[in-house]
PDB file of C-alpha atoms in Angstrom:
ATOM      1  CA  MET A   1     -50.752 -39.112 -27.057  1.00 46.00           C
ATOM      2  CA  SER A   2     -53.525 -41.623 -26.472  1.00 51.00           C
ATOM      3  CA  ASP A   3     -56.376 -41.099 -24.022  1.00 55.00           C
ATOM      4  CA  THR A   4     -55.571 -44.400 -22.347  1.00 63.00           C
ATOM      5  CA  GLU A   5     -51.924 -43.622 -21.572  1.00 81.00           C
ATOM      6  CA  LEU A   6     -51.223 -44.068 -17.878  1.00 89.00           C
ATOM      7  CA  ILE A   7     -48.004 -42.796 -16.372  1.00 90.00           C
ATOM      8  CA  ARG A   8     -46.840 -44.366 -13.111  1.00 93.00           C
ATOM      9  CA  LEU A   9     -43.863 -42.815 -11.364  1.00 92.00           C
ATOM     10  CA  LYS A  10     -42.143 -43.656  -8.103  1.00 92.00           C
ATOM     11  CA  PRO A  11     -38.744 -42.775  -6.669  1.00 91.00           C
ATOM     12  CA  ARG A  12     -35.915 -45.211  -7.323  1.00 90.00           C
ATOM     13  CA  ARG A  13     -32.878 -44.310  -5.254  1.00 91.00           C
ATOM     14  CA  ILE A  14     -34.717 -43.505  -2.007  1.00 92.00           C
ATOM     15  CA  ARG A  15     -36.516 -46.856  -2.169  1.00 93.00           C
ATOM     16  CA  VAL A  16     -33.203 -48.730  -2.217  1.00 94.00           C
ATOM     17  CA  VAL A  17     -31.805 -46.593   0.607  1.00 95.00           C
ATOM     18  CA  CYS A  18     -34.936 -47.021   2.729  1.00 96.00           C
ATOM     19  CA  TRP A  19     -35.133 -50.800   2.325  1.00 97.00           C
ATOM     20  CA  ALA A  20     -31.430 -51.172   3.146  1.00 97.00           C
ATOM     21  CA  SER A  21     -31.735 -48.836   6.150  1.00 97.00           C
ATOM     22  CA  ALA A  22     -34.833 -50.608   7.463  1.00 97.00           C
ATOM     23  CA  ALA A  23     -33.126 -53.998   7.205  1.00 97.00           C
ATOM     24  CA  ALA A  24     -29.982 -52.675   8.902  1.00 97.00           C
ATOM     25  CA  LEU A  25     -31.999 -51.108  11.715  1.00 97.00           C
ATOM     26  CA  LEU A  26     -33.873 -54.348  12.300  1.00 96.00           C
ATOM     27  CA  VAL A  27     -30.620 -56.321  12.404  1.00 96.00           C
ATOM     28  CA  VAL A  28     -29.009 -53.846  14.847  1.00 96.00           C
ATOM     29  CA  PHE A  29     -31.981 -53.881  17.213  1.00 95.00           C
ATOM     30  CA  SER A  30     -32.137 -57.684  17.049  1.00 94.00           C
ATOM     31  CA  LEU A  31     -28.429 -57.926  17.896  1.00 94.00           C
ATOM     32  CA  VAL A  32     -28.861 -55.503  20.784  1.00 90.00           C
ATOM     33  CA  ALA A  33     -31.806 -57.557  22.008  1.00 90.00           C
ATOM     34  CA  THR A  34     -29.699 -60.714  22.128  1.00 88.00           C
ATOM     35  CA  THR A  35     -27.079 -58.964  24.277  1.00 87.00           C
ATOM     36  CA  LEU A  36     -29.638 -57.852  26.882  1.00 81.00           C
ATOM     37  CA  THR A  37     -28.980 -60.474  29.518  1.00 78.00           C
ATOM     38  CA  GLY A  38     -28.068 -60.483  33.167  1.00 75.00           C
ATOM     39  CA  SER A  39     -28.086 -57.611  35.635  1.00 73.00           C
ATOM     40  CA  THR A  40     -29.029 -54.043  34.723  1.00 70.00           C
ATOM     41  CA  GLY A  41     -26.096 -52.674  36.701  1.00 70.00           C
ATOM     42  CA  ASP A  42     -25.697 -52.057  40.425  1.00 71.00           C
ATOM     43  CA  GLY A  43     -29.431 -52.392  41.037  1.00 70.00           C
ATOM     44  CA  TYR A  44     -31.599 -55.440  41.584  1.00 75.00           C
ATOM     45  CA  GLY A  45     -33.081 -55.529  38.083  1.00 74.00           C
ATOM     46  CA  THR A  46     -32.290 -58.048  35.405  1.00 73.00           C
ATOM     47  CA  PHE A  47     -33.090 -58.112  31.722  1.00 77.00           C
ATOM     48  CA  GLN A  48     -35.939 -60.465  30.920  1.00 81.00           C
ATOM     49  CA  ARG A  49     -37.254 -62.053  27.717  1.00 86.00           C
ATOM     50  CA  GLY A  50     -39.825 -59.231  27.502  1.00 87.00           C
ATOM     51  CA  ASP A  51     -37.032 -56.650  27.340  1.00 85.00           C
ATOM     52  CA  GLN A  52     -35.486 -58.493  24.420  1.00 88.00           C
ATOM     53  CA  LEU A  53     -38.817 -58.710  22.609  1.00 91.00           C
ATOM     54  CA  ALA A  54     -39.390 -54.995  23.243  1.00 92.00           C
ATOM     55  CA  MET A  55     -36.068 -54.159  21.580  1.00 91.00           C
ATOM     56  CA  VAL A  56     -36.983 -56.236  18.532  1.00 93.00           C
ATOM     57  CA  GLY A  57     -40.395 -54.522  18.514  1.00 95.00           C
ATOM     58  CA  LEU A  58     -38.733 -51.110  18.551  1.00 95.00           C
ATOM     59  CA  GLY A  59     -36.592 -52.209  15.614  1.00 96.00           C
ATOM     60  CA  VAL A  60     -39.687 -53.291  13.687  1.00 97.00           C
ATOM     61  CA  PHE A  61     -41.423 -49.997  14.508  1.00 97.00           C
ATOM     62  CA  GLY A  62     -38.382 -48.004  13.373  1.00 97.00           C
ATOM     63  CA  ALA A  63     -38.064 -50.023  10.164  1.00 97.00           C
ATOM     64  CA  LEU A  64     -41.736 -49.416   9.336  1.00 96.00           C
ATOM     65  CA  ALA A  65     -41.267 -45.694   9.951  1.00 96.00           C
ATOM     66  CA  ILE A  66     -38.335 -45.655   7.518  1.00 96.00           C
ATOM     67  CA  LEU A  67     -40.398 -47.548   4.930  1.00 95.00           C
ATOM     68  CA  LEU A  68     -42.974 -44.739   4.933  1.00 94.00           C
ATOM     69  CA  PHE A  69     -40.548 -42.901   2.668  1.00 93.00           C
ATOM     70  CA  THR A  70     -41.111 -45.544  -0.030  1.00 93.00           C
ATOM     71  CA  ARG A  71     -44.799 -44.555  -0.219  1.00 93.00           C
ATOM     72  CA  PRO A  72     -44.657 -41.629  -2.722  1.00 95.00           C
ATOM     73  CA  ARG A  73     -46.130 -42.242  -6.169  1.00 95.00           C
ATOM     74  CA  VAL A  74     -47.528 -40.220  -9.049  1.00 95.00           C
ATOM     75  CA  GLU A  75     -50.070 -41.555 -11.528  1.00 95.00           C
ATOM     76  CA  ALA A  76     -51.398 -39.501 -14.394  1.00 95.00           C
ATOM     77  CA  ASP A  77     -53.629 -40.000 -17.395  1.00 92.00           C
ATOM     78  CA  ALA A  78     -55.731 -37.851 -19.713  1.00 90.00           C
ATOM     79  CA  ARG A  79     -58.221 -37.087 -16.925  1.00 90.00           C
ATOM     80  CA  GLY A  80     -55.817 -35.873 -14.256  1.00 92.00           C
ATOM     81  CA  VAL A  81     -53.005 -36.594 -11.859  1.00 95.00           C
ATOM     82  CA  ARG A  82     -52.931 -38.524  -8.584  1.00 96.00           C
ATOM     83  CA  VAL A  83     -50.136 -37.689  -6.144  1.00 96.00           C
ATOM     84  CA  ARG A  84     -49.327 -39.760  -3.067  1.00 95.00           C
ATOM     85  CA  ASN A  85     -46.648 -38.297  -0.809  1.00 94.00           C
ATOM     86  CA  VAL A  86     -45.205 -39.603   2.463  1.00 92.00           C
ATOM     87  CA  ILE A  87     -48.233 -38.189   4.266  1.00 90.00           C
ATOM     88  CA  GLY A  88     -51.304 -37.303   2.250  1.00 91.00           C
ATOM     89  CA  SER A  89     -52.728 -38.046  -1.181  1.00 94.00           C
ATOM     90  CA  TYR A  90     -54.276 -35.798  -3.797  1.00 94.00           C
ATOM     91  CA  GLU A  91     -56.323 -36.421  -6.905  1.00 95.00           C
ATOM     92  CA  LEU A  92     -56.480 -33.450  -9.240  1.00 95.00           C
ATOM     93  CA  PRO A  93     -58.059 -32.949 -12.666  1.00 95.00           C
ATOM     94  CA  TRP A  94     -55.798 -31.275 -15.228  1.00 93.00           C
ATOM     95  CA  GLU A  95     -58.111 -28.237 -15.188  1.00 93.00           C
ATOM     96  CA  VAL A  96     -56.697 -27.084 -11.834  1.00 94.00           C
ATOM     97  CA  VAL A  97     -53.042 -27.563 -12.847  1.00 95.00           C
ATOM     98  CA  ARG A  98     -51.231 -24.537 -14.272  1.00 94.00           C
ATOM     99  CA  GLY A  99     -47.927 -26.305 -14.814  1.00 93.00           C
ATOM    100  CA  VAL A 100     -45.448 -28.998 -13.833  1.00 94.00           C
ATOM    101  CA  ARG A 101     -42.316 -27.534 -12.230  1.00 93.00           C
ATOM    102  CA  PHE A 102     -38.919 -29.003 -11.539  1.00 93.00           C
ATOM    103  CA  ASP A 103     -36.785 -25.995 -10.717  1.00 90.00           C
ATOM    104  CA  ARG A 104     -33.012 -26.203 -10.541  1.00 90.00           C
ATOM    105  CA  GLY A 105     -31.852 -26.902  -7.000  1.00 90.00           C
ATOM    106  CA  THR A 106     -35.181 -28.221  -5.722  1.00 92.00           C
ATOM    107  CA  PRO A 107     -35.275 -31.714  -4.203  1.00 93.00           C
ATOM    108  CA  TRP A 108     -38.404 -32.783  -6.103  1.00 93.00           C
ATOM    109  CA  ALA A 109     -40.876 -31.729  -8.761  1.00 94.00           C
ATOM    110  CA  SER A 110     -44.138 -29.956  -8.011  1.00 95.00           C
ATOM    111  CA  LEU A 111     -47.477 -29.092  -9.539  1.00 95.00           C
ATOM    112  CA  GLU A 112     -48.321 -25.409  -9.794  1.00 95.00           C
ATOM    113  CA  LEU A 113     -52.069 -24.963  -9.386  1.00 94.00           C
ATOM    114  CA  HIS A 114     -54.310 -22.185 -10.697  1.00 93.00           C
ATOM    115  CA  ASP A 115     -55.048 -20.988  -7.144  1.00 93.00           C
ATOM    116  CA  ASP A 116     -51.287 -20.271  -6.714  1.00 91.00           C
ATOM    117  CA  ASP A 117     -50.752 -23.330  -4.516  1.00 93.00           C
ATOM    118  CA  VAL A 118     -47.772 -25.562  -5.151  1.00 93.00           C
ATOM    119  CA  LEU A 119     -48.169 -29.302  -4.569  1.00 94.00           C
ATOM    120  CA  PRO A 120     -44.892 -31.198  -4.122  1.00 94.00           C
ATOM    121  CA  MET A 121     -44.490 -34.524  -5.896  1.00 95.00           C
ATOM    122  CA  VAL A 122     -41.986 -36.349  -3.690  1.00 93.00           C
ATOM    123  CA  ALA A 123     -41.982 -39.305  -6.098  1.00 93.00           C
ATOM    124  CA  LEU A 124     -40.035 -37.254  -8.655  1.00 93.00           C
ATOM    125  CA  GLN A 125     -36.791 -36.618  -6.798  1.00 92.00           C
ATOM    126  CA  ALA A 126     -33.683 -34.870  -8.063  1.00 91.00           C
ATOM    127  CA  ALA A 127     -31.620 -37.798  -6.743  1.00 91.00           C
ATOM    128  CA  ASP A 128     -33.119 -39.975  -9.492  1.00 91.00           C
ATOM    129  CA  LYS A 129     -31.688 -37.605 -12.108  1.00 90.00           C
ATOM    130  CA  GLU A 130     -32.689 -38.550 -15.664  1.00 92.00           C
ATOM    131  CA  ILE A 131     -35.539 -40.832 -14.544  1.00 92.00           C
ATOM    132  CA  ALA A 132     -37.165 -37.904 -12.730  1.00 92.00           C
ATOM    133  CA  VAL A 133     -36.602 -35.571 -15.685  1.00 92.00           C
ATOM    134  CA  GLU A 134     -38.264 -38.056 -18.047  1.00 94.00           C
ATOM    135  CA  GLY A 135     -41.177 -38.366 -15.608  1.00 94.00           C
ATOM    136  CA  VAL A 136     -41.635 -34.589 -15.538  1.00 94.00           C
ATOM    137  CA  ARG A 137     -41.505 -34.468 -19.336  1.00 94.00           C
ATOM    138  CA  ALA A 138     -44.190 -37.162 -19.563  1.00 93.00           C
ATOM    139  CA  LEU A 139     -46.417 -35.243 -17.133  1.00 94.00           C
ATOM    140  CA  ARG A 140     -45.892 -32.057 -19.128  1.00 94.00           C
ATOM    141  CA  ARG A 141     -46.872 -33.868 -22.329  1.00 93.00           C
ATOM    142  CA  LEU A 142     -50.109 -35.084 -20.717  1.00 92.00           C
ATOM    143  CA  HIS A 143     -50.817 -31.596 -19.395  1.00 92.00           C
ATOM    144  CA  GLN A 144     -50.152 -30.022 -22.812  1.00 92.00           C
ATOM    145  CA  ALA A 145     -52.381 -32.618 -24.486  1.00 90.00           C
ATOM    146  CA  HIS A 146     -55.164 -31.725 -22.068  1.00 89.00           C
ATOM    147  CA  LEU A 147     -54.684 -27.995 -22.738  1.00 88.00           C
ATOM    148  CA  ALA A 148     -54.788 -28.603 -26.497  1.00 88.00           C
ATOM    149  CA  ALA A 149     -57.939 -30.724 -26.196  1.00 85.00           C
ATOM    150  CA  SER A 150     -59.580 -28.055 -24.013  1.00 80.00           C
ATOM    151  CA  ALA A 151     -58.674 -25.295 -26.484  1.00 81.00           C
ATOM    152  CA  ALA A 152     -60.012 -27.363 -29.392  1.00 79.00           C
ATOM    153  CA  GLY A 153     -63.231 -28.013 -27.470  1.00 71.00           C
ATOM    154  CA  GLN A 154     -63.718 -24.305 -26.743  1.00 70.00           C
ATOM    155  CA  THR A 155     -63.098 -23.179 -30.328  1.00 70.00           C
ATOM    156  CA  SER A 156     -65.618 -25.688 -31.694  1.00 61.00           C
ATOM    157  CA  ARG A 157     -68.411 -24.200 -29.574  1.00 55.00           C
TER     158      ARG A 157
END
């Protein structure tokens, strides 16, 4: 394994679902906005152009919220691993990582740290099946290469 190898991982299936859902939500809110015309009911109010624009704005806001779920990524190299989840990012050297876990029945992989913390990696989702498994294997290879290099460095001292 070369020192310059860079692994970039991101979820596949959830990205497709999120983009389709965001587009559908925007279309629905735009269609609803075009139907907002006339009286509001028995009262004296009427729907105005601002009400229509507000509905489209809500659709845009909702679509952007859905697209937050396309944010997760994992990048790793010989120095360490960088994890970006829906909310929050972490940059960890391999020295603090005890192992890469992807337990049966869990929705995504995680990093087990030496301080007994577990850091989820939402980018490696069980829904992506073999792609996620290959990503975990690649991370484990990088981690093992780091452990071997550290052991070799300690025995040469």
